[in-house]
PDB file of C-alpha atoms in Angstrom:
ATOM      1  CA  UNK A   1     -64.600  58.580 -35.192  1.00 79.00           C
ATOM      2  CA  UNK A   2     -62.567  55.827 -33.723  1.00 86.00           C
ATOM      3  CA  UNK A   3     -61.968  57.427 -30.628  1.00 91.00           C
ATOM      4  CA  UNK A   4     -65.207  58.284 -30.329  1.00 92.00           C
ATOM      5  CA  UNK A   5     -66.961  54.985 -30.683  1.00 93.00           C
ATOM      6  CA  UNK A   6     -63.836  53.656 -28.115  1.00 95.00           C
ATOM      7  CA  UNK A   7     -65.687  55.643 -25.226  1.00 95.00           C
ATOM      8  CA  UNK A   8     -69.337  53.541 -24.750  1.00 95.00           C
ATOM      9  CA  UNK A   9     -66.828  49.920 -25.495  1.00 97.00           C
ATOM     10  CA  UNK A  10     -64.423  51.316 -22.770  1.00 97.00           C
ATOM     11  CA  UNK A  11     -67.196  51.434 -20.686  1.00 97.00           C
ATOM     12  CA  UNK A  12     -68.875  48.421 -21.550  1.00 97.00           C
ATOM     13  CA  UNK A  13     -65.619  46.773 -21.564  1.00 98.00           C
ATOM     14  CA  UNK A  14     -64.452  48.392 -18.010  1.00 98.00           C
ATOM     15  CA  UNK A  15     -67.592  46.851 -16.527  1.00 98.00           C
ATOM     16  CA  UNK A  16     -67.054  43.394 -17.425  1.00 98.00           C
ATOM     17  CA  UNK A  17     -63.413  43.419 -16.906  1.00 98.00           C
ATOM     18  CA  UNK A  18     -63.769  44.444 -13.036  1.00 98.00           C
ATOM     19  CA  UNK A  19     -66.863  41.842 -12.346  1.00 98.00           C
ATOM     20  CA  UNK A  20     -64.513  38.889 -14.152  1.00 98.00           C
ATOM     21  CA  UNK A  21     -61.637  39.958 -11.216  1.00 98.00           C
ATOM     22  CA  UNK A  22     -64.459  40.167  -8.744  1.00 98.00           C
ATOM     23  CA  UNK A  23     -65.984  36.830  -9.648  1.00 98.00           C
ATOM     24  CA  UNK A  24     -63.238  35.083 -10.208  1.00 98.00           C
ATOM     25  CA  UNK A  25     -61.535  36.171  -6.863  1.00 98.00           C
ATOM     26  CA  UNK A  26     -64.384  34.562  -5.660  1.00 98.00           C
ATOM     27  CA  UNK A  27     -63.586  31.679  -7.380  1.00 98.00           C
ATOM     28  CA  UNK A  28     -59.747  31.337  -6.442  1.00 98.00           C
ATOM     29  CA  UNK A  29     -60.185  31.747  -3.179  1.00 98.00           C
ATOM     30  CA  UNK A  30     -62.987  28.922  -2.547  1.00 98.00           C
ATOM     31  CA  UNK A  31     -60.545  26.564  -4.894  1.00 98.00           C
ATOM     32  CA  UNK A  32     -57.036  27.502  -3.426  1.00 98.00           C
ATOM     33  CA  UNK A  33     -58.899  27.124   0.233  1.00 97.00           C
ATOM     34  CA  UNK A  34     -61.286  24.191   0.052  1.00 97.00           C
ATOM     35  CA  UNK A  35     -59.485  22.280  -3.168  1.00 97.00           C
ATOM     36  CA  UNK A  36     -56.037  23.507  -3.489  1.00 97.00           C
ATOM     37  CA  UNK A  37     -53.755  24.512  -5.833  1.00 97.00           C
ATOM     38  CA  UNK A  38     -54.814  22.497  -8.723  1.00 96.00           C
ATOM     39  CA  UNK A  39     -58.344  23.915  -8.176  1.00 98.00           C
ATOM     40  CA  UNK A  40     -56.892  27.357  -8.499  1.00 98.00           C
ATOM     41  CA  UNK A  41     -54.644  26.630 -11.358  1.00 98.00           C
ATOM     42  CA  UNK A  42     -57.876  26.085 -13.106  1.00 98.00           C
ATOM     43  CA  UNK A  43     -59.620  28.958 -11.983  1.00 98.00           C
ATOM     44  CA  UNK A  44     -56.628  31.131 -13.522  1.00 98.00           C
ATOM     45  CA  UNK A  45     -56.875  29.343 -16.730  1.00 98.00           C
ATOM     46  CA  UNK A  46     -60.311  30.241 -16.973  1.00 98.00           C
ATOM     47  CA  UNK A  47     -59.758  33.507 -15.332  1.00 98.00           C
ATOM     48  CA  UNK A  48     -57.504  33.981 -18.415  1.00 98.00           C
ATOM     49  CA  UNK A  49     -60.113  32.804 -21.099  1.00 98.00           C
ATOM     50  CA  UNK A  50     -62.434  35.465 -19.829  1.00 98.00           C
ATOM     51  CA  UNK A  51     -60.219  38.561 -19.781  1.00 98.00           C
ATOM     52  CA  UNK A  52     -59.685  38.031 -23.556  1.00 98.00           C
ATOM     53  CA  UNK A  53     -63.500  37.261 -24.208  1.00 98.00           C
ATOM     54  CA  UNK A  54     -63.929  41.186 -22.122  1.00 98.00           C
ATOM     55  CA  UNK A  55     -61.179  42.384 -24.796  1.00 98.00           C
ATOM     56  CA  UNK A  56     -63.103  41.046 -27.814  1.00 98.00           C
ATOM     57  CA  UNK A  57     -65.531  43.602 -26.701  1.00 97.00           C
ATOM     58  CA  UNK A  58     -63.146  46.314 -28.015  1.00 97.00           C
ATOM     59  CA  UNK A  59     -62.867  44.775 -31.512  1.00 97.00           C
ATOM     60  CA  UNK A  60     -59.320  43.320 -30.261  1.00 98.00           C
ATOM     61  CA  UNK A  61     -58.296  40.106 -32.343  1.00 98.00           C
ATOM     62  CA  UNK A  62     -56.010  37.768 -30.133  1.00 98.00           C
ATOM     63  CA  UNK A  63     -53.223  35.413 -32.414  1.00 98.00           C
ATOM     64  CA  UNK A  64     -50.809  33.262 -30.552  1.00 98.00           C
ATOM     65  CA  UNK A  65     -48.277  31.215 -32.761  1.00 97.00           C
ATOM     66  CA  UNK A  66     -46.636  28.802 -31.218  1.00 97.00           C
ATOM     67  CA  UNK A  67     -45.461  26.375 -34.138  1.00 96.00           C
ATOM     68  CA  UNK A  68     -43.228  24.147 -31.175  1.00 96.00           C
ATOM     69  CA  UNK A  69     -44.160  21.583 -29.294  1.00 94.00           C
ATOM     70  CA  UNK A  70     -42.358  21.706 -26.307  1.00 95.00           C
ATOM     71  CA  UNK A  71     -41.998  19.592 -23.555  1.00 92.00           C
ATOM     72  CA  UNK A  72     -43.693  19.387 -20.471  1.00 94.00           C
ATOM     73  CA  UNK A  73     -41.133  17.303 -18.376  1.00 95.00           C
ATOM     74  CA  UNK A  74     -38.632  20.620 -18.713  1.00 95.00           C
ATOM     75  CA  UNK A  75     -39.077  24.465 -16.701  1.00 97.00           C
ATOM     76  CA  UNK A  76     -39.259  26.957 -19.110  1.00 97.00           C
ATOM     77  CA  UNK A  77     -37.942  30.145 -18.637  1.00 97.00           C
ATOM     78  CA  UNK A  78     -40.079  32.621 -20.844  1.00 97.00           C
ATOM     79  CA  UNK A  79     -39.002  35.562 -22.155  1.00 97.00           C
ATOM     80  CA  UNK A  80     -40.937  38.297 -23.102  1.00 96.00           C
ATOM     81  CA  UNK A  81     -41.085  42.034 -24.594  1.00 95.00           C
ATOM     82  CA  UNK A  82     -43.601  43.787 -22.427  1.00 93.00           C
ATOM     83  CA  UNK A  83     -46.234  46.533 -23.958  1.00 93.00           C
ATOM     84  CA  UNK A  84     -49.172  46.307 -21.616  1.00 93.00           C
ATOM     85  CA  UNK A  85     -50.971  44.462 -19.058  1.00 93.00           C
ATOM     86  CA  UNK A  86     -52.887  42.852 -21.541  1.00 95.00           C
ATOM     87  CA  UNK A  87     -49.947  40.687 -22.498  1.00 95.00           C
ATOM     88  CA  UNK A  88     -50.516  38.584 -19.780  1.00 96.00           C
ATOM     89  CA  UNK A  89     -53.701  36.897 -19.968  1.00 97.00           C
ATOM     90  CA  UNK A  90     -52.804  35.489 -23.746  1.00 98.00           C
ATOM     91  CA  UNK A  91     -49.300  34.474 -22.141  1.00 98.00           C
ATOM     92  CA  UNK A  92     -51.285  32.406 -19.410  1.00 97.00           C
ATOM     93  CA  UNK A  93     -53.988  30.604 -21.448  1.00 98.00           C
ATOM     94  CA  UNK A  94     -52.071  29.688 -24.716  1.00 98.00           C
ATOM     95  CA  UNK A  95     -48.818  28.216 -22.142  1.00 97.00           C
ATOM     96  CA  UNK A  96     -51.190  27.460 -19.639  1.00 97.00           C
ATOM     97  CA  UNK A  97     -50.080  23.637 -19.806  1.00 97.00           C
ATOM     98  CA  UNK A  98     -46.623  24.816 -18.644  1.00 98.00           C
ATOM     99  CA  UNK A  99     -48.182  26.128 -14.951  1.00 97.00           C
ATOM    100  CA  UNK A 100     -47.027  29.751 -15.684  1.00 97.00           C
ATOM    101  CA  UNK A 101     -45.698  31.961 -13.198  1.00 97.00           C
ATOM    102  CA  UNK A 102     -44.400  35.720 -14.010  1.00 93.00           C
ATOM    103  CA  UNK A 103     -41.787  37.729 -11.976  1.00 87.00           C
ATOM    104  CA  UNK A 104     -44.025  40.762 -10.785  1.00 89.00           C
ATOM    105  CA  UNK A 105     -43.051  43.882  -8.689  1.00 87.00           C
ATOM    106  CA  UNK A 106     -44.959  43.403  -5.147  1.00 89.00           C
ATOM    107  CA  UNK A 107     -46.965  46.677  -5.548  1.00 90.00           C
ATOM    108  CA  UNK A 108     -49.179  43.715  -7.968  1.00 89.00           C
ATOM    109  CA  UNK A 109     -49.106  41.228  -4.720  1.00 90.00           C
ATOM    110  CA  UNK A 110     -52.298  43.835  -3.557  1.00 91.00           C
ATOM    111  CA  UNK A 111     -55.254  45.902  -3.878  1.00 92.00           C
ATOM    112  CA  UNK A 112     -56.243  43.958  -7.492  1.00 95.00           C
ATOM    113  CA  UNK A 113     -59.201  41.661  -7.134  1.00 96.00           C
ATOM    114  CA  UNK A 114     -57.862  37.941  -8.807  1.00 97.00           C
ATOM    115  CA  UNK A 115     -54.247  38.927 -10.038  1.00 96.00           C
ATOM    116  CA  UNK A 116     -52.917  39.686  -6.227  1.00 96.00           C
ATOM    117  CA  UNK A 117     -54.657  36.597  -5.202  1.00 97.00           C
ATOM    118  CA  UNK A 118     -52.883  34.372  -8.317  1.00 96.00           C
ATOM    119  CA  UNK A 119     -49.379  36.230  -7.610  1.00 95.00           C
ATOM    120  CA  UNK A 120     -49.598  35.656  -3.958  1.00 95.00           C
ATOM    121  CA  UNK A 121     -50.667  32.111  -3.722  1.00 96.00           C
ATOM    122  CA  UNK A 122     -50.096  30.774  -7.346  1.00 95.00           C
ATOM    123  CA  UNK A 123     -46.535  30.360  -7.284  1.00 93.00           C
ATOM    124  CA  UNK A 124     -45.454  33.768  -9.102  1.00 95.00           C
ATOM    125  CA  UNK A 125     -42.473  35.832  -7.269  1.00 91.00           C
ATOM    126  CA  UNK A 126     -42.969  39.284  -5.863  1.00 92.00           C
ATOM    127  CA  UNK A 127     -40.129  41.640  -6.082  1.00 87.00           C
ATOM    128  CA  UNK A 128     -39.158  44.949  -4.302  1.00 85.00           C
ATOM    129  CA  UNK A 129     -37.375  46.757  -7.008  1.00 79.00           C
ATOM    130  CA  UNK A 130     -36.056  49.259  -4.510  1.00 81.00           C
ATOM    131  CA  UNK A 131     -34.596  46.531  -2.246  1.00 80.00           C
ATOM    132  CA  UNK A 132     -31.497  44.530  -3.838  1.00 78.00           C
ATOM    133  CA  UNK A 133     -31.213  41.869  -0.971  1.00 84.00           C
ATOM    134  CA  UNK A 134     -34.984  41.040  -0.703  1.00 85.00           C
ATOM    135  CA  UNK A 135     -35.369  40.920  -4.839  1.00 85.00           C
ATOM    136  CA  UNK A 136     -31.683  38.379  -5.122  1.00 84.00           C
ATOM    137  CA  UNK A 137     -33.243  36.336  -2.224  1.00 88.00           C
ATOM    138  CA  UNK A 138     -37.308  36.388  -4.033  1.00 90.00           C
ATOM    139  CA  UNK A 139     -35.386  35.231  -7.100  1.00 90.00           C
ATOM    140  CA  UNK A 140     -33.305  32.452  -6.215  1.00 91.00           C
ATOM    141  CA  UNK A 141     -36.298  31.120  -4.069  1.00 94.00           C
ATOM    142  CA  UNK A 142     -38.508  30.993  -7.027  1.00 94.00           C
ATOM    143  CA  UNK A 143     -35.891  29.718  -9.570  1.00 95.00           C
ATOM    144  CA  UNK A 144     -35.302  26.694  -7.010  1.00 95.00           C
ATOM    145  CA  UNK A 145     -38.990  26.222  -7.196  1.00 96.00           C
ATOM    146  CA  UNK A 146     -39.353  26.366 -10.997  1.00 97.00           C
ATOM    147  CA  UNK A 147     -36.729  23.892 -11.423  1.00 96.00           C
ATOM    148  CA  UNK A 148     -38.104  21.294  -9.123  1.00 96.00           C
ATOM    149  CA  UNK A 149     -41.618  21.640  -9.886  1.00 96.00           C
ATOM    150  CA  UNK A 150     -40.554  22.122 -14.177  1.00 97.00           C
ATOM    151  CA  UNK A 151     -43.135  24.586 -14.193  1.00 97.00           C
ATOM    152  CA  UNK A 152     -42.377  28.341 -16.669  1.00 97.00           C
ATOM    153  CA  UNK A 153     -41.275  31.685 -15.310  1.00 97.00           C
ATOM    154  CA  UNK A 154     -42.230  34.209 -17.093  1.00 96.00           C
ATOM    155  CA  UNK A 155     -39.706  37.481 -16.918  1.00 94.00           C
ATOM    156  CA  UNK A 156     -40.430  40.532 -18.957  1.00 94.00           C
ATOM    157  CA  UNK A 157     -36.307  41.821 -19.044  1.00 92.00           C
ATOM    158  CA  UNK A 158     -37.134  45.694 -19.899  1.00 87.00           C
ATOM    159  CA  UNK A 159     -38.568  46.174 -16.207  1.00 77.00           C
ATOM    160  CA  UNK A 160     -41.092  48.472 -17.498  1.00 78.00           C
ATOM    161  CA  UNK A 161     -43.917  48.517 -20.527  1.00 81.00           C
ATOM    162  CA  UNK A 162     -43.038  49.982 -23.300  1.00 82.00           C
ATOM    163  CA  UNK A 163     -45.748  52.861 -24.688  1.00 84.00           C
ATOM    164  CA  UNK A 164     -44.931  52.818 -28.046  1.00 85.00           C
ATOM    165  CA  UNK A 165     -43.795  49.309 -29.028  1.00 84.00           C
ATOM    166  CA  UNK A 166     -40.940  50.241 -29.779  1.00 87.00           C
ATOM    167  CA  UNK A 167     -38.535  47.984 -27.037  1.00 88.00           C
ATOM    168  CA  UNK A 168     -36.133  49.127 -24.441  1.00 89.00           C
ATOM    169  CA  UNK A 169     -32.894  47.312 -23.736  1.00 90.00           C
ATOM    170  CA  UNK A 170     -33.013  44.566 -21.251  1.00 91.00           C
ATOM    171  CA  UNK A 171     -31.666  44.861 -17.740  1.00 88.00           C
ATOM    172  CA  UNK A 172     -30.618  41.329 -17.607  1.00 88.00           C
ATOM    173  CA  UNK A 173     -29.591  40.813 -14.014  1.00 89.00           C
ATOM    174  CA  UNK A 174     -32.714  38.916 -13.069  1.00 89.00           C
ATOM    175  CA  UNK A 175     -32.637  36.715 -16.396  1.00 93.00           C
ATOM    176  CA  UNK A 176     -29.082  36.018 -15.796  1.00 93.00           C
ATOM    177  CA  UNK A 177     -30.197  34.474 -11.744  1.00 93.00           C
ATOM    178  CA  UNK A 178     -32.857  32.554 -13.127  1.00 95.00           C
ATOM    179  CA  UNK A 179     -30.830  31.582 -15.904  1.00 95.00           C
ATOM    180  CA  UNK A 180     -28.086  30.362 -12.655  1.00 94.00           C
ATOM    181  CA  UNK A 181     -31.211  28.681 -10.807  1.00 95.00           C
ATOM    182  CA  UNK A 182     -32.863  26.681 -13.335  1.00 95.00           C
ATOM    183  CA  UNK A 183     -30.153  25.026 -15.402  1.00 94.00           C
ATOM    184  CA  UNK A 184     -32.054  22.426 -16.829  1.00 95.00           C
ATOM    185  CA  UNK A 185     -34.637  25.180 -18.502  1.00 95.00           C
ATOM    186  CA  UNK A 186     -35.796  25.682 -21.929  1.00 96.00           C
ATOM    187  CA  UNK A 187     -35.307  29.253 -22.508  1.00 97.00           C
ATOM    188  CA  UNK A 188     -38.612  30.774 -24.930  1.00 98.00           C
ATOM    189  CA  UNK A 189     -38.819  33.805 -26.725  1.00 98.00           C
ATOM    190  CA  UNK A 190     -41.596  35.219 -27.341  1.00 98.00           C
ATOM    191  CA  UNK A 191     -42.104  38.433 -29.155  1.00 97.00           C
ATOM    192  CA  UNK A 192     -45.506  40.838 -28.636  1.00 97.00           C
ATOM    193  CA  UNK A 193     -47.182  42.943 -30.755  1.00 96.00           C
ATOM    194  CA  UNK A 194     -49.667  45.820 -30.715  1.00 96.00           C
ATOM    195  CA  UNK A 195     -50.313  44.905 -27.135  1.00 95.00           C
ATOM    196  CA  UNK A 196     -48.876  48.636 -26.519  1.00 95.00           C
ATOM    197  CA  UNK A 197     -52.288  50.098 -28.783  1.00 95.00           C
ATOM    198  CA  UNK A 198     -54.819  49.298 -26.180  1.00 95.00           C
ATOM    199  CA  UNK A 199     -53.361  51.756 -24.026  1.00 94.00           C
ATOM    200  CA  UNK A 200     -53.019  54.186 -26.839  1.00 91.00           C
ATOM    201  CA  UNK A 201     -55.423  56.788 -25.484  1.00 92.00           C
ATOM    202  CA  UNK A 202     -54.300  56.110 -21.765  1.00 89.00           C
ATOM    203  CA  UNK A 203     -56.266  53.555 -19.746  1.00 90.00           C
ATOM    204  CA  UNK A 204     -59.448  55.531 -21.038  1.00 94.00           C
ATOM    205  CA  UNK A 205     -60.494  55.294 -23.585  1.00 96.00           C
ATOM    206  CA  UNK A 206     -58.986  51.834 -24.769  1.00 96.00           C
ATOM    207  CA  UNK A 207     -57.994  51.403 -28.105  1.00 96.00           C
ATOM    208  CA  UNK A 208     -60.241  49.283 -30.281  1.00 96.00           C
ATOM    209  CA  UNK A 209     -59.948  47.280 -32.826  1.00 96.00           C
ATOM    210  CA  UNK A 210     -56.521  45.688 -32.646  1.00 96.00           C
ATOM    211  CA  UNK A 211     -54.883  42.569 -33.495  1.00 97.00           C
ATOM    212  CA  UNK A 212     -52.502  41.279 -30.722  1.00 98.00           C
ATOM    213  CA  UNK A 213     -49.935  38.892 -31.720  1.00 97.00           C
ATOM    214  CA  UNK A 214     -47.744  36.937 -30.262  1.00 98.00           C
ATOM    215  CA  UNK A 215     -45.072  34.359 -31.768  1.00 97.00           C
ATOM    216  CA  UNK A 216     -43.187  32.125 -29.772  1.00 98.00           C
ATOM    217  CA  UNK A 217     -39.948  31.778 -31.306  1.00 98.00           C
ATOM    218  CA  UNK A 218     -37.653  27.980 -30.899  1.00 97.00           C
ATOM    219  CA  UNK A 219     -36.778  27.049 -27.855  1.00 97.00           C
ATOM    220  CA  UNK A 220     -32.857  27.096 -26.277  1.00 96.00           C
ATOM    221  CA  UNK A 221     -31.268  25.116 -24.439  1.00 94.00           C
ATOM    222  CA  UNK A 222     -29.200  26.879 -21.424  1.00 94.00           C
ATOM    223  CA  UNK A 223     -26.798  23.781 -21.380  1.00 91.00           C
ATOM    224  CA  UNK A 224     -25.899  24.179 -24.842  1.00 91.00           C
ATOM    225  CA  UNK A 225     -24.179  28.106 -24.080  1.00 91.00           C
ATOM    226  CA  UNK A 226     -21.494  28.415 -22.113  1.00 88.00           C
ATOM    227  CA  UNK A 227     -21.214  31.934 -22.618  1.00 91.00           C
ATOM    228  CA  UNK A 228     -24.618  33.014 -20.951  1.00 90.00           C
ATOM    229  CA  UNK A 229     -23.853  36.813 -21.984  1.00 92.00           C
ATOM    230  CA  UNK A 230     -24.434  35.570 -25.560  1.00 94.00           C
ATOM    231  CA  UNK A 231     -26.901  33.140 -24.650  1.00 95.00           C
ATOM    232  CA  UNK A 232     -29.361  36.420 -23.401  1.00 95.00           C
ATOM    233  CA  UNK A 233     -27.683  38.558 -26.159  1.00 95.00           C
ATOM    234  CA  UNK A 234     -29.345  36.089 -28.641  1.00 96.00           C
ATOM    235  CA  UNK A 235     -32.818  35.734 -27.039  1.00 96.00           C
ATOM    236  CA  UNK A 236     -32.895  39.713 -26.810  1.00 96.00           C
ATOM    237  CA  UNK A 237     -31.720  40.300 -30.505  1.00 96.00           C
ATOM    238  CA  UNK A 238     -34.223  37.382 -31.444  1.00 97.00           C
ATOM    239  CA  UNK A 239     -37.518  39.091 -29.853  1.00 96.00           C
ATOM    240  CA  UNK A 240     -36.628  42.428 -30.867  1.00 95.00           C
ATOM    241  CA  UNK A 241     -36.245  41.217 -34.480  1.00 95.00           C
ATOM    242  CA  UNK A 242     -39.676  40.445 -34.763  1.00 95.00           C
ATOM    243  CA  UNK A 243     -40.987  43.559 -33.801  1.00 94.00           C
ATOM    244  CA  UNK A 244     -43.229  45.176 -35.525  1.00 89.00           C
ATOM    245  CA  UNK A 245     -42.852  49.090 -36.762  1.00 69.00           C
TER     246      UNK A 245
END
C-alpha cells in the first residue's frame, strides 16, 4: 500500500521539483548577471527552502540539529556521510550563513537546470575523478579560496552515495588537501540519516514518508592535531557512530 500511494506523490512531487530548477535557474541567472553574487547566494538559499517544501509532498519530515554555535569569522570544512541527493538542499539552508560550497564531480557542472548553474558560478569546485592532475589542481584552488573568503566546503569523503545507509570507508585524499589548504578551518561533522530511503524504490517511485535527520556533531580545530591521520580518523569514526541501523 505504501508503494502504491508513492506513485501519484512521485508524480506530483517530480513536477514541482523540475519547475523549482527551472524557475529558479531563471532566477540565478538574472541575480548572478544583473546583481551579482550576493544576489545569487540568495537565490540558492531560497532555491534550497523550496526543494524541501517539494519533499514535504512525499510525507518526508526534515530535522537538522545543530546544538553549536559556530563562528562565522572561521572556513569550515564540512564533513559529511552521503546517502542521496537529497542531502544537499538541508546541508545548504540550515548552514546557509556559512556561504556553502560542496566538492562535486564535473558531470554536475551541466545539463541540471539551477544546481550546474550554483556549482559553476557559486563558488563550489568541479572535479574530474578520472584525471589526478586536474582534480589536485581544482582542489588546492578552491581550498585557497575557502580560506580567504572563510566561507564552508562541503566534502562527502565516501566518493559515492551509499544505497543502504549503511557507510563506506572514506577515501581521504581530498579531505587530507583541503585539510593542507585551509589551516585555519573548523572541521564539522555531520552525520545523515534516512536520506538513503527516498531512493528506496529507485528514483521512481520515491519513498514517502520519511524523517531525514541530520546532527551536526562539535566542531575541531585542525590546529589542535598534529597528527592529521588521526585528526580524519576521528571525524570518520565520529559520523559513522551516529548512524542509524
Amino acid at each position: 500500500m505504501r508503494k502504491l500511494l508513492a506513485y501519484p506523490l512521485s508524480i506530483i512531487f517530480y513536477l514541482c521539483f523540475g519547475l523549482t530548477l527551472v524557475i529558479f535557474h531563471i532566477i540565478q541567472w538574472i541575480s548572478f548577471n544583473v546583481f551579482g553574487y550576493k544576489a545569487l547566494k540568495i537565490s540558492v538559499d531560497w532555491l534550497q527552502f523550496f526543494i524541501m517544501r517539494c519533499l514535504n509532498l512525499l510525507g518526508t519530515r526534515i530535522s537538522f540539529y545543530n546544538p553549536y554555535n559556530i563562528s562565522t569569522d572561521r572556513p569550515l570544512i564540512i564533513v559529511c556521510n552521503h546517502q542521496s541527493m537529497y542531502d544537499i538542499s538541508p546541508i545548504m539552508w540550515y548552514m546557509r550563513k556559512h556561504h556553502v560550497k560542496f566538492v562535486s564531480k564535473k558531470e554536475l557542472g551541466k545539463g541540471i537546470p539551477s544546481v550546474s548553474y550554483n556549482l559553476r558560478h557559486g563558488g563550489s569546485v568541479l572535479i574530474d575523478r578520472k584525471d589526478a592532475r586536474q582534480s589536485l589542481s581544482a582542489m588546492m584552488t578552491f581550498g585557497d579560496y575557502i580560506e580567504k573568503t572563510k566561507r564552508a566546503a562541503v566534502i562527502f569523503p565516501e566518493g559515492t552515495r551509499s544505497k543502504n545507509g549503511v557507510p563506506r570507508p572514506f577515501k581521504t585524499k581530498g579531505l587530507e588537501m583541503l585539510i593542507k589548504k585551509i589551516p585555519s578551518a573548523h572541521i564539522v561533522p555531520i552525520t545523515v540519516n534516512n536520506s538513503w530511503k527516498m531512493l528506496r524504490y529507485g528514483n521512481f517511485p520515491m519513498g514517502i514518508g520519511n524523517h531525514m535527520k541530520f546532527t551536526v556533531h562539535k566542531p575541531l580545530e585542525i590546529i589542535n592535531f598534529t597528527n592529521k591521520t588521526e585528526l580524519i580518523e576521528q571525524v570518520e569514526q565520529t559520523i559513522v557512530a551516529a548512524i542509524e541501523n
